[in-house]
PDB file of C-alpha atoms in Angstrom:
ATOM      1  CA  UNK A 135      39.194  -8.423 -10.798  1.00 45.00           C
ATOM      2  CA  UNK A 136      37.235  -5.189 -11.062  1.00 44.00           C
ATOM      3  CA  UNK A 137      37.134  -5.543 -14.855  1.00 49.00           C
ATOM      4  CA  UNK A 138      35.815  -9.067 -14.538  1.00 51.00           C
ATOM      5  CA  UNK A 139      33.085  -7.972 -12.127  1.00 54.00           C
ATOM      6  CA  UNK A 140      32.162  -5.104 -14.393  1.00 68.00           C
ATOM      7  CA  UNK A 141      31.882  -7.413 -17.376  1.00 72.00           C
ATOM      8  CA  UNK A 142      29.644  -9.733 -15.347  1.00 76.00           C
ATOM      9  CA  UNK A 143      27.355  -6.858 -14.456  1.00 77.00           C
ATOM     10  CA  UNK A 144      27.199  -5.725 -18.070  1.00 78.00           C
ATOM     11  CA  UNK A 145      26.406  -9.260 -19.183  1.00 81.00           C
ATOM     12  CA  UNK A 146      23.610  -9.522 -16.611  1.00 84.00           C
ATOM     13  CA  UNK A 147      22.127  -6.180 -17.649  1.00 86.00           C
ATOM     14  CA  UNK A 148      22.219  -7.243 -21.286  1.00 85.00           C
ATOM     15  CA  UNK A 149      20.521 -10.518 -20.369  1.00 86.00           C
ATOM     16  CA  UNK A 150      17.784  -8.656 -18.490  1.00 91.00           C
ATOM     17  CA  UNK A 151      17.227  -6.246 -21.361  1.00 93.00           C
ATOM     18  CA  UNK A 152      16.825  -9.141 -23.771  1.00 94.00           C
ATOM     19  CA  UNK A 153      14.304 -10.736 -21.414  1.00 96.00           C
ATOM     20  CA  UNK A 154      12.309  -7.488 -21.316  1.00 96.00           C
ATOM     21  CA  UNK A 155      12.206  -7.418 -25.114  1.00 96.00           C
ATOM     22  CA  UNK A 156      11.176 -11.064 -25.179  1.00 97.00           C
ATOM     23  CA  UNK A 157       8.356 -10.430 -22.710  1.00 97.00           C
ATOM     24  CA  UNK A 158       7.237  -7.352 -24.617  1.00 96.00           C
ATOM     25  CA  UNK A 159       7.004  -9.389 -27.800  1.00 96.00           C
ATOM     26  CA  UNK A 160       5.182 -12.219 -26.039  1.00 96.00           C
ATOM     27  CA  UNK A 161       2.509  -9.881 -24.687  1.00 96.00           C
ATOM     28  CA  UNK A 162       1.825  -8.338 -28.071  1.00 94.00           C
ATOM     29  CA  UNK A 163       0.283  -4.941 -28.843  1.00 95.00           C
ATOM     30  CA  UNK A 164      -1.087  -2.950 -25.896  1.00 94.00           C
ATOM     31  CA  UNK A 165      -3.289   0.112 -25.849  1.00 93.00           C
ATOM     32  CA  UNK A 166      -4.428   2.860 -23.513  1.00 92.00           C
ATOM     33  CA  UNK A 167      -3.669   2.452 -19.846  1.00 94.00           C
ATOM     34  CA  UNK A 168      -2.286  -1.051 -20.315  1.00 95.00           C
ATOM     35  CA  UNK A 169       0.362   0.392 -22.616  1.00 95.00           C
ATOM     36  CA  UNK A 170       1.143   3.125 -20.103  1.00 95.00           C
ATOM     37  CA  UNK A 171       1.333   0.620 -17.260  1.00 97.00           C
ATOM     38  CA  UNK A 172       3.690  -1.772 -19.059  1.00 97.00           C
ATOM     39  CA  UNK A 173       6.850   0.308 -19.027  1.00 96.00           C
ATOM     40  CA  UNK A 174      10.232  -1.428 -19.252  1.00 95.00           C
ATOM     41  CA  UNK A 175      10.636  -0.959 -15.488  1.00 96.00           C
ATOM     42  CA  UNK A 176       7.266  -2.641 -14.953  1.00 97.00           C
ATOM     43  CA  UNK A 177       8.198  -5.605 -17.131  1.00 97.00           C
ATOM     44  CA  UNK A 178      11.433  -5.979 -15.185  1.00 97.00           C
ATOM     45  CA  UNK A 179       9.498  -6.198 -11.914  1.00 97.00           C
ATOM     46  CA  UNK A 180       7.310  -9.010 -13.251  1.00 98.00           C
ATOM     47  CA  UNK A 181      10.332 -10.846 -14.610  1.00 97.00           C
ATOM     48  CA  UNK A 182      12.163 -10.409 -11.318  1.00 96.00           C
ATOM     49  CA  UNK A 183       9.161 -11.771  -9.437  1.00 96.00           C
ATOM     50  CA  UNK A 184       9.215 -14.879 -11.614  1.00 96.00           C
ATOM     51  CA  UNK A 185      12.994 -15.343 -11.646  1.00 95.00           C
ATOM     52  CA  UNK A 186      13.239 -14.027 -15.219  1.00 96.00           C
ATOM     53  CA  UNK A 187      11.068 -16.766 -16.619  1.00 97.00           C
ATOM     54  CA  UNK A 188       9.298 -15.060 -19.529  1.00 97.00           C
ATOM     55  CA  UNK A 189       6.342 -17.444 -19.729  1.00 97.00           C
ATOM     56  CA  UNK A 190       5.591 -17.171 -16.011  1.00 97.00           C
ATOM     57  CA  UNK A 191       6.071 -13.404 -16.032  1.00 98.00           C
ATOM     58  CA  UNK A 192       3.737 -13.117 -19.038  1.00 97.00           C
ATOM     59  CA  UNK A 193       1.014 -15.084 -17.261  1.00 98.00           C
ATOM     60  CA  UNK A 194       1.411 -12.978 -14.125  1.00 98.00           C
ATOM     61  CA  UNK A 195       1.317  -9.694 -16.034  1.00 98.00           C
ATOM     62  CA  UNK A 196      -1.728 -10.712 -18.072  1.00 97.00           C
ATOM     63  CA  UNK A 197      -3.590 -11.548 -14.862  1.00 98.00           C
ATOM     64  CA  UNK A 198      -2.711  -8.121 -13.470  1.00 98.00           C
ATOM     65  CA  UNK A 199      -3.858  -6.343 -16.632  1.00 97.00           C
ATOM     66  CA  UNK A 200      -7.157  -8.209 -16.427  1.00 97.00           C
ATOM     67  CA  UNK A 201      -7.480  -7.273 -12.734  1.00 97.00           C
ATOM     68  CA  UNK A 202      -6.655  -3.627 -13.391  1.00 97.00           C
ATOM     69  CA  UNK A 203      -9.184  -3.430 -16.232  1.00 96.00           C
ATOM     70  CA  UNK A 204     -12.002  -4.421 -13.865  1.00 97.00           C
ATOM     71  CA  UNK A 205     -10.791  -3.129 -10.477  1.00 97.00           C
ATOM     72  CA  UNK A 206      -9.522   0.158 -11.962  1.00 96.00           C
ATOM     73  CA  UNK A 207      -7.177   1.046  -9.084  1.00 97.00           C
ATOM     74  CA  UNK A 208      -6.079   4.291 -10.741  1.00 96.00           C
ATOM     75  CA  UNK A 209      -9.674   5.538 -10.598  1.00 96.00           C
ATOM     76  CA  UNK A 210     -10.256   5.049  -6.872  1.00 97.00           C
ATOM     77  CA  UNK A 211     -10.613   8.452  -5.234  1.00 97.00           C
ATOM     78  CA  UNK A 212     -10.056   9.441  -1.642  1.00 97.00           C
ATOM     79  CA  UNK A 213     -13.634  10.567  -1.031  1.00 96.00           C
ATOM     80  CA  UNK A 214     -14.784   7.035  -1.874  1.00 97.00           C
ATOM     81  CA  UNK A 215     -12.753   5.377   0.880  1.00 97.00           C
ATOM     82  CA  UNK A 216     -11.957   8.248   3.283  1.00 97.00           C
ATOM     83  CA  UNK A 217     -14.018   6.648   6.065  1.00 97.00           C
ATOM     84  CA  UNK A 218     -11.491   3.802   6.131  1.00 97.00           C
ATOM     85  CA  UNK A 219      -8.756   6.252   7.069  1.00 97.00           C
ATOM     86  CA  UNK A 220     -10.462   8.039   9.938  1.00 97.00           C
ATOM     87  CA  UNK A 221      -8.510   6.234  12.656  1.00 95.00           C
ATOM     88  CA  UNK A 222      -5.197   6.310  10.829  1.00 96.00           C
ATOM     89  CA  UNK A 223      -5.026   2.531  10.542  1.00 95.00           C
ATOM     90  CA  UNK A 224      -3.172   2.887   7.218  1.00 97.00           C
ATOM     91  CA  UNK A 225      -1.538   6.010   5.819  1.00 98.00           C
ATOM     92  CA  UNK A 226       1.483   7.304   3.942  1.00 98.00           C
ATOM     93  CA  UNK A 227       4.143   8.592   6.311  1.00 96.00           C
ATOM     94  CA  UNK A 228       5.654  12.049   5.960  1.00 94.00           C
ATOM     95  CA  UNK A 229       9.186  10.629   5.775  1.00 95.00           C
ATOM     96  CA  UNK A 230      11.170   8.181   3.643  1.00 95.00           C
ATOM     97  CA  UNK A 231      13.590   5.431   4.571  1.00 96.00           C
ATOM     98  CA  UNK A 232      17.344   5.740   4.037  1.00 96.00           C
ATOM     99  CA  UNK A 233      16.923   4.697   0.399  1.00 94.00           C
ATOM    100  CA  UNK A 234      14.263   7.280  -0.400  1.00 94.00           C
ATOM    101  CA  UNK A 235      11.408   4.796  -0.402  1.00 96.00           C
ATOM    102  CA  UNK A 236       7.841   5.831   0.361  1.00 97.00           C
ATOM    103  CA  UNK A 237       6.724   4.501   3.759  1.00 98.00           C
ATOM    104  CA  UNK A 238       3.268   3.164   4.592  1.00 98.00           C
ATOM    105  CA  UNK A 239       2.335   2.889   8.264  1.00 97.00           C
ATOM    106  CA  UNK A 240      -0.143   0.175   9.193  1.00 96.00           C
ATOM    107  CA  UNK A 241      -1.849   0.011  12.605  1.00 94.00           C
ATOM    108  CA  UNK A 242      -4.135  -3.046  12.472  1.00 90.00           C
ATOM    109  CA  UNK A 243      -5.220  -2.502  16.076  1.00 89.00           C
ATOM    110  CA  UNK A 244      -7.104   0.600  14.894  1.00 91.00           C
ATOM    111  CA  UNK A 245      -9.467  -1.190  12.525  1.00 90.00           C
ATOM    112  CA  UNK A 246     -12.723   0.774  12.287  1.00 91.00           C
ATOM    113  CA  UNK A 247     -14.855  -0.860   9.569  1.00 91.00           C
ATOM    114  CA  UNK A 248     -16.345  -4.242   8.709  1.00 90.00           C
ATOM    115  CA  UNK A 249     -16.407  -4.290   4.891  1.00 92.00           C
ATOM    116  CA  UNK A 250     -13.403  -6.238   3.619  1.00 92.00           C
ATOM    117  CA  UNK A 251     -14.089  -5.019   0.064  1.00 95.00           C
ATOM    118  CA  UNK A 252     -13.803  -1.381   1.144  1.00 96.00           C
ATOM    119  CA  UNK A 253     -10.746  -2.168   3.237  1.00 95.00           C
ATOM    120  CA  UNK A 254      -9.076  -3.660   0.179  1.00 96.00           C
ATOM    121  CA  UNK A 255      -9.957  -0.608  -1.935  1.00 98.00           C
ATOM    122  CA  UNK A 256      -8.418   1.564   0.767  1.00 98.00           C
ATOM    123  CA  UNK A 257      -5.265  -0.566   0.729  1.00 98.00           C
ATOM    124  CA  UNK A 258      -5.026  -0.481  -3.080  1.00 98.00           C
ATOM    125  CA  UNK A 259      -5.551   3.285  -3.069  1.00 98.00           C
ATOM    126  CA  UNK A 260      -2.673   3.786  -0.602  1.00 98.00           C
ATOM    127  CA  UNK A 261      -0.376   1.436  -2.554  1.00 98.00           C
ATOM    128  CA  UNK A 262      -1.091   3.409  -5.720  1.00 98.00           C
ATOM    129  CA  UNK A 263      -0.506   6.641  -3.779  1.00 98.00           C
ATOM    130  CA  UNK A 264       2.794   5.346  -2.399  1.00 97.00           C
ATOM    131  CA  UNK A 265       3.925   4.560  -5.953  1.00 97.00           C
ATOM    132  CA  UNK A 266       2.746   7.974  -7.141  1.00 96.00           C
ATOM    133  CA  UNK A 267       4.994   9.606  -4.531  1.00 96.00           C
ATOM    134  CA  UNK A 268       8.155   7.600  -5.167  1.00 95.00           C
ATOM    135  CA  UNK A 269      11.194   9.752  -5.976  1.00 92.00           C
ATOM    136  CA  UNK A 270      12.767   9.358  -9.386  1.00 90.00           C
ATOM    137  CA  UNK A 271      14.878   6.224  -9.623  1.00 90.00           C
ATOM    138  CA  UNK A 272      13.125   4.469  -6.720  1.00 94.00           C
ATOM    139  CA  UNK A 273      10.419   1.876  -7.354  1.00 95.00           C
ATOM    140  CA  UNK A 274       9.799   0.294  -3.984  1.00 97.00           C
ATOM    141  CA  UNK A 275       8.075   1.147  -0.720  1.00 98.00           C
ATOM    142  CA  UNK A 276       8.540   0.129   2.901  1.00 98.00           C
ATOM    143  CA  UNK A 277       5.868  -0.928   5.388  1.00 98.00           C
ATOM    144  CA  UNK A 278       5.953  -0.256   9.130  1.00 97.00           C
ATOM    145  CA  UNK A 279       3.380  -2.239  11.103  1.00 95.00           C
ATOM    146  CA  UNK A 280       2.533  -1.129  14.650  1.00 93.00           C
ATOM    147  CA  UNK A 281       0.744  -3.727  16.800  1.00 88.00           C
ATOM    148  CA  UNK A 282      -0.415  -1.385  19.554  1.00 85.00           C
ATOM    149  CA  UNK A 283      -3.947  -2.413  20.513  1.00 82.00           C
ATOM    150  CA  UNK A 284      -3.821  -5.585  18.418  1.00 82.00           C
ATOM    151  CA  UNK A 285      -5.457  -8.769  19.677  1.00 74.00           C
ATOM    152  CA  UNK A 286      -6.902 -11.902  18.118  1.00 69.00           C
ATOM    153  CA  UNK A 287     -10.398 -10.577  18.760  1.00 67.00           C
ATOM    154  CA  UNK A 288      -9.693  -7.314  16.913  1.00 63.00           C
ATOM    155  CA  UNK A 289      -7.368  -8.702  14.241  1.00 66.00           C
ATOM    156  CA  UNK A 290      -8.205  -8.675  10.559  1.00 69.00           C
ATOM    157  CA  UNK A 291      -9.891 -11.871   9.330  1.00 77.00           C
ATOM    158  CA  UNK A 292      -7.721 -14.474   7.634  1.00 82.00           C
ATOM    159  CA  UNK A 293      -9.597 -13.768   4.405  1.00 86.00           C
ATOM    160  CA  UNK A 294      -8.558 -10.108   4.598  1.00 89.00           C
ATOM    161  CA  UNK A 295      -4.921 -10.983   5.298  1.00 89.00           C
ATOM    162  CA  UNK A 296      -4.891 -13.447   2.395  1.00 92.00           C
ATOM    163  CA  UNK A 297      -6.412 -10.901   0.006  1.00 94.00           C
ATOM    164  CA  UNK A 298      -3.878  -8.272   1.106  1.00 95.00           C
ATOM    165  CA  UNK A 299      -1.036 -10.656   0.343  1.00 95.00           C
ATOM    166  CA  UNK A 300      -2.618 -11.687  -2.971  1.00 96.00           C
ATOM    167  CA  UNK A 301      -2.895  -8.078  -4.145  1.00 97.00           C
ATOM    168  CA  UNK A 302       0.599  -7.164  -3.048  1.00 97.00           C
ATOM    169  CA  UNK A 303       2.344 -10.248  -4.432  1.00 96.00           C
ATOM    170  CA  UNK A 304       0.446 -10.801  -7.652  1.00 96.00           C
ATOM    171  CA  UNK A 305      -0.479  -7.296  -8.767  1.00 98.00           C
ATOM    172  CA  UNK A 306       2.311  -5.173  -7.281  1.00 98.00           C
ATOM    173  CA  UNK A 307       5.334  -7.479  -7.618  1.00 97.00           C
ATOM    174  CA  UNK A 308       8.659  -6.141  -6.387  1.00 97.00           C
ATOM    175  CA  UNK A 309       6.998  -2.989  -5.065  1.00 98.00           C
ATOM    176  CA  UNK A 310       7.592  -3.967  -1.438  1.00 98.00           C
ATOM    177  CA  UNK A 311      11.191  -3.626  -0.316  1.00 97.00           C
ATOM    178  CA  UNK A 312      10.757  -4.411   3.371  1.00 97.00           C
ATOM    179  CA  UNK A 313       8.003  -4.837   5.941  1.00 97.00           C
ATOM    180  CA  UNK A 314       8.798  -4.423   9.635  1.00 97.00           C
ATOM    181  CA  UNK A 315       6.434  -6.007  12.141  1.00 95.00           C
ATOM    182  CA  UNK A 316       7.243  -4.015  15.258  1.00 95.00           C
ATOM    183  CA  UNK A 317       6.858  -5.655  18.653  1.00 92.00           C
ATOM    184  CA  UNK A 318       3.929  -7.980  17.891  1.00 91.00           C
ATOM    185  CA  UNK A 319       2.393  -9.602  20.977  1.00 89.00           C
ATOM    186  CA  UNK A 320       3.074 -13.250  21.688  1.00 87.00           C
ATOM    187  CA  UNK A 321      -0.457 -14.155  20.689  1.00 85.00           C
ATOM    188  CA  UNK A 322       0.365 -12.949  17.150  1.00 87.00           C
ATOM    189  CA  UNK A 323       2.315 -16.185  16.635  1.00 85.00           C
ATOM    190  CA  UNK A 324      -0.933 -18.135  16.210  1.00 85.00           C
ATOM    191  CA  UNK A 325      -2.091 -15.712  13.505  1.00 87.00           C
ATOM    192  CA  UNK A 326       1.315 -15.660  11.788  1.00 91.00           C
ATOM    193  CA  UNK A 327       1.525 -19.449  11.584  1.00 91.00           C
ATOM    194  CA  UNK A 328      -1.497 -19.369   9.284  1.00 91.00           C
ATOM    195  CA  UNK A 329      -0.739 -16.192   7.340  1.00 92.00           C
ATOM    196  CA  UNK A 330       2.877 -17.034   6.477  1.00 93.00           C
ATOM    197  CA  UNK A 331       1.760 -19.877   4.212  1.00 93.00           C
ATOM    198  CA  UNK A 332       0.173 -17.364   1.845  1.00 95.00           C
ATOM    199  CA  UNK A 333       3.552 -15.687   1.289  1.00 95.00           C
ATOM    200  CA  UNK A 334       5.808 -16.645  -1.584  1.00 94.00           C
ATOM    201  CA  UNK A 335       9.523 -17.047  -0.883  1.00 94.00           C
ATOM    202  CA  UNK A 336      10.469 -13.582  -2.121  1.00 93.00           C
ATOM    203  CA  UNK A 337       7.882 -11.789   0.017  1.00 95.00           C
ATOM    204  CA  UNK A 338       8.658 -13.979   3.024  1.00 95.00           C
ATOM    205  CA  UNK A 339      12.266 -12.784   2.970  1.00 95.00           C
ATOM    206  CA  UNK A 340      11.106  -9.167   3.147  1.00 96.00           C
ATOM    207  CA  UNK A 341       9.150  -9.535   6.378  1.00 96.00           C
ATOM    208  CA  UNK A 342      11.146  -8.715   9.516  1.00 96.00           C
ATOM    209  CA  UNK A 343      10.135  -9.023  13.134  1.00 95.00           C
ATOM    210  CA  UNK A 344      11.502  -6.310  15.394  1.00 95.00           C
ATOM    211  CA  UNK A 345      11.506  -6.440  19.200  1.00 94.00           C
ATOM    212  CA  UNK A 346      12.826  -3.485  21.244  1.00 93.00           C
ATOM    213  CA  UNK A 347      14.818  -5.798  23.530  1.00 93.00           C
ATOM    214  CA  UNK A 348      16.372  -7.733  20.667  1.00 94.00           C
ATOM    215  CA  UNK A 349      19.508  -5.859  19.610  1.00 94.00           C
ATOM    216  CA  UNK A 350      19.927  -7.648  16.281  1.00 95.00           C
ATOM    217  CA  UNK A 351      16.393  -6.940  15.087  1.00 94.00           C
ATOM    218  CA  UNK A 352      16.664  -3.291  16.165  1.00 93.00           C
ATOM    219  CA  UNK A 353      19.931  -2.939  14.226  1.00 95.00           C
ATOM    220  CA  UNK A 354      18.288  -4.328  11.081  1.00 94.00           C
ATOM    221  CA  UNK A 355      15.582  -1.693  11.374  1.00 94.00           C
ATOM    222  CA  UNK A 356      18.145   1.040  12.043  1.00 95.00           C
ATOM    223  CA  UNK A 357      19.884   0.142   8.788  1.00 96.00           C
ATOM    224  CA  UNK A 358      16.715   1.179   6.950  1.00 97.00           C
ATOM    225  CA  UNK A 359      15.579   4.174   9.000  1.00 97.00           C
ATOM    226  CA  UNK A 360      17.060   7.265  10.593  1.00 96.00           C
ATOM    227  CA  UNK A 361      15.881   7.334  14.214  1.00 93.00           C
ATOM    228  CA  UNK A 362      15.307  11.083  13.932  1.00 95.00           C
ATOM    229  CA  UNK A 363      12.548  10.373  11.385  1.00 93.00           C
ATOM    230  CA  UNK A 364      11.291   7.157  12.920  1.00 95.00           C
ATOM    231  CA  UNK A 365       8.292   7.582  15.281  1.00 95.00           C
ATOM    232  CA  UNK A 366       8.659   6.582  18.932  1.00 94.00           C
ATOM    233  CA  UNK A 367       6.103   3.812  18.278  1.00 93.00           C
ATOM    234  CA  UNK A 368       8.836   2.146  16.210  1.00 95.00           C
ATOM    235  CA  UNK A 369      11.741   2.925  18.517  1.00 94.00           C
ATOM    236  CA  UNK A 370      12.714   6.275  16.997  1.00 94.00           C
ATOM    237  CA  UNK A 371      12.641   9.856  18.247  1.00 95.00           C
ATOM    238  CA  UNK A 372       9.934  11.441  16.082  1.00 95.00           C
ATOM    239  CA  UNK A 373       6.336  12.054  17.101  1.00 94.00           C
ATOM    240  CA  UNK A 374       3.736  10.154  15.112  1.00 91.00           C
ATOM    241  CA  UNK A 375       0.728  12.346  14.480  1.00 90.00           C
ATOM    242  CA  UNK A 376      -2.085  11.445  12.119  1.00 95.00           C
ATOM    243  CA  UNK A 377      -4.506  14.260  11.312  1.00 97.00           C
ATOM    244  CA  UNK A 378      -7.299  12.833   9.167  1.00 97.00           C
ATOM    245  CA  UNK A 379      -8.413  16.225   7.880  1.00 97.00           C
ATOM    246  CA  UNK A 380      -4.913  17.268   6.811  1.00 97.00           C
ATOM    247  CA  UNK A 381      -4.178  13.860   5.294  1.00 97.00           C
ATOM    248  CA  UNK A 382      -7.438  14.059   3.344  1.00 97.00           C
ATOM    249  CA  UNK A 383      -6.391  17.392   1.849  1.00 97.00           C
ATOM    250  CA  UNK A 384      -3.107  15.819   0.778  1.00 97.00           C
ATOM    251  CA  UNK A 385      -4.851  12.839  -0.807  1.00 98.00           C
ATOM    252  CA  UNK A 386      -7.259  15.068  -2.736  1.00 96.00           C
ATOM    253  CA  UNK A 387      -4.280  16.939  -4.174  1.00 96.00           C
ATOM    254  CA  UNK A 388      -2.711  13.620  -5.121  1.00 97.00           C
ATOM    255  CA  UNK A 389      -5.949  12.540  -6.800  1.00 97.00           C
ATOM    256  CA  UNK A 390      -5.473  15.401  -9.244  1.00 95.00           C
ATOM    257  CA  UNK A 391      -1.857  14.358  -9.831  1.00 95.00           C
ATOM    258  CA  UNK A 392      -2.978  10.791 -10.493  1.00 95.00           C
ATOM    259  CA  UNK A 393      -5.670  11.928 -12.940  1.00 94.00           C
ATOM    260  CA  UNK A 394      -3.075  13.923 -14.862  1.00 93.00           C
ATOM    261  CA  UNK A 395      -0.663  10.990 -14.858  1.00 92.00           C
ATOM    262  CA  UNK A 396      -3.253   8.577 -16.251  1.00 93.00           C
ATOM    263  CA  UNK A 397      -4.619  11.130 -18.687  1.00 88.00           C
ATOM    264  CA  UNK A 398      -8.225  11.595 -17.680  1.00 80.00           C
ATOM    265  CA  UNK A 399     -10.329  14.431 -16.313  1.00 70.00           C
ATOM    266  CA  UNK A 400     -10.698  13.846 -12.589  1.00 60.00           C
ATOM    267  CA  UNK A 401     -13.919  15.861 -12.515  1.00 55.00           C
ATOM    268  CA  UNK A 402     -15.608  13.120 -14.491  1.00 46.00           C
ATOM    269  CA  UNK A 403     -14.741  10.449 -11.937  1.00 47.00           C
ATOM    270  CA  UNK A 404     -17.579   8.874 -10.012  1.00 45.00           C
ATOM    271  CA  UNK A 405     -18.137   9.898  -6.406  1.00 41.00           C
ATOM    272  CA  UNK A 406     -19.112   7.552  -3.599  1.00 39.00           C
ATOM    273  CA  UNK A 407     -17.752   4.375  -4.556  1.00 42.00           C
ATOM    274  CA  UNK A 408      19.798  -9.000   2.482  1.00 40.00           C
ATOM    275  CA  UNK A 409      18.712 -10.358   5.901  1.00 41.00           C
ATOM    276  CA  UNK A 410      17.108 -13.600   6.981  1.00 43.00           C
ATOM    277  CA  UNK A 411      13.447 -14.226   6.400  1.00 46.00           C
ATOM    278  CA  UNK A 412      10.654 -13.889   8.900  1.00 49.00           C
ATOM    279  CA  UNK A 413      10.204 -17.316  10.384  1.00 44.00           C
ATOM    280  CA  UNK A 414       8.158 -17.200  13.565  1.00 41.00           C
ATOM    281  CA  UNK A 415      10.250 -15.108  15.924  1.00 44.00           C
ATOM    282  CA  UNK A 416       8.814 -15.109  19.450  1.00 42.00           C
ATOM    283  CA  UNK A 417       9.580 -12.158  21.653  1.00 45.00           C
ATOM    284  CA  UNK A 418      12.828 -12.810  23.573  1.00 43.00           C
ATOM    285  CA  UNK A 419      12.599 -13.068  27.336  1.00 42.00           C
ATOM    286  CA  UNK A 420      13.665  -9.923  29.146  1.00 34.00           C
TER     287      UNK A 420
END
């Protein structure tokens, strides 16, 4: 039985490798940053996102390469979008999940700006930074979303939510492993009923609602995080402390790492610019 399973795994790996080669040939010659971006691991993510359909993966990847050539996410620098991070509405956590994934903490109730374009640049910057800080052998990140202070009047516009999902799904496929929505208020249901239709099936399965009084949802979260690392805002024992000045120093250091990775002089950069899916899950009665 073990031999049979092993042979099946080997056959699947061989199939995936052949698909990567097929996609590589379909794309044709690449140069510069596009060549650097399109590693075998990258091609696998696009194939995975499109159920190993080469034509669909090729179309998706080409759209991303076009987006990256104009948006230039690897060139965004912290000093361009630092104002977006002043309240700590989105930042990279100082801990990983049980699988070594980078963790991004989102606190939508702490929104502090009005420009959706700048908010999206801030999001893209932090996604790129999360990827930059992934340990070797790990390619995905986890999101923890804290709804403290959230209300319909202070929530992000639907356009912003849709653009966030578009960027994540279409230009960073298979980068999100899990997203925990922790203790959203009942009123969030109205917002979720609209937003969920922007999610594809794969992303939908990765979104989990967690309520402190719901044992099953808490256990799902515990399977991903050690409570000693998890902040109290998410049911853990750690203290969540965001220091904008210290985080800025960290990001500036990472900007240099990113410049080295992509092969350009940072000084020349411009300055100034397995569980069930998340169907609507209302909070259980106490």
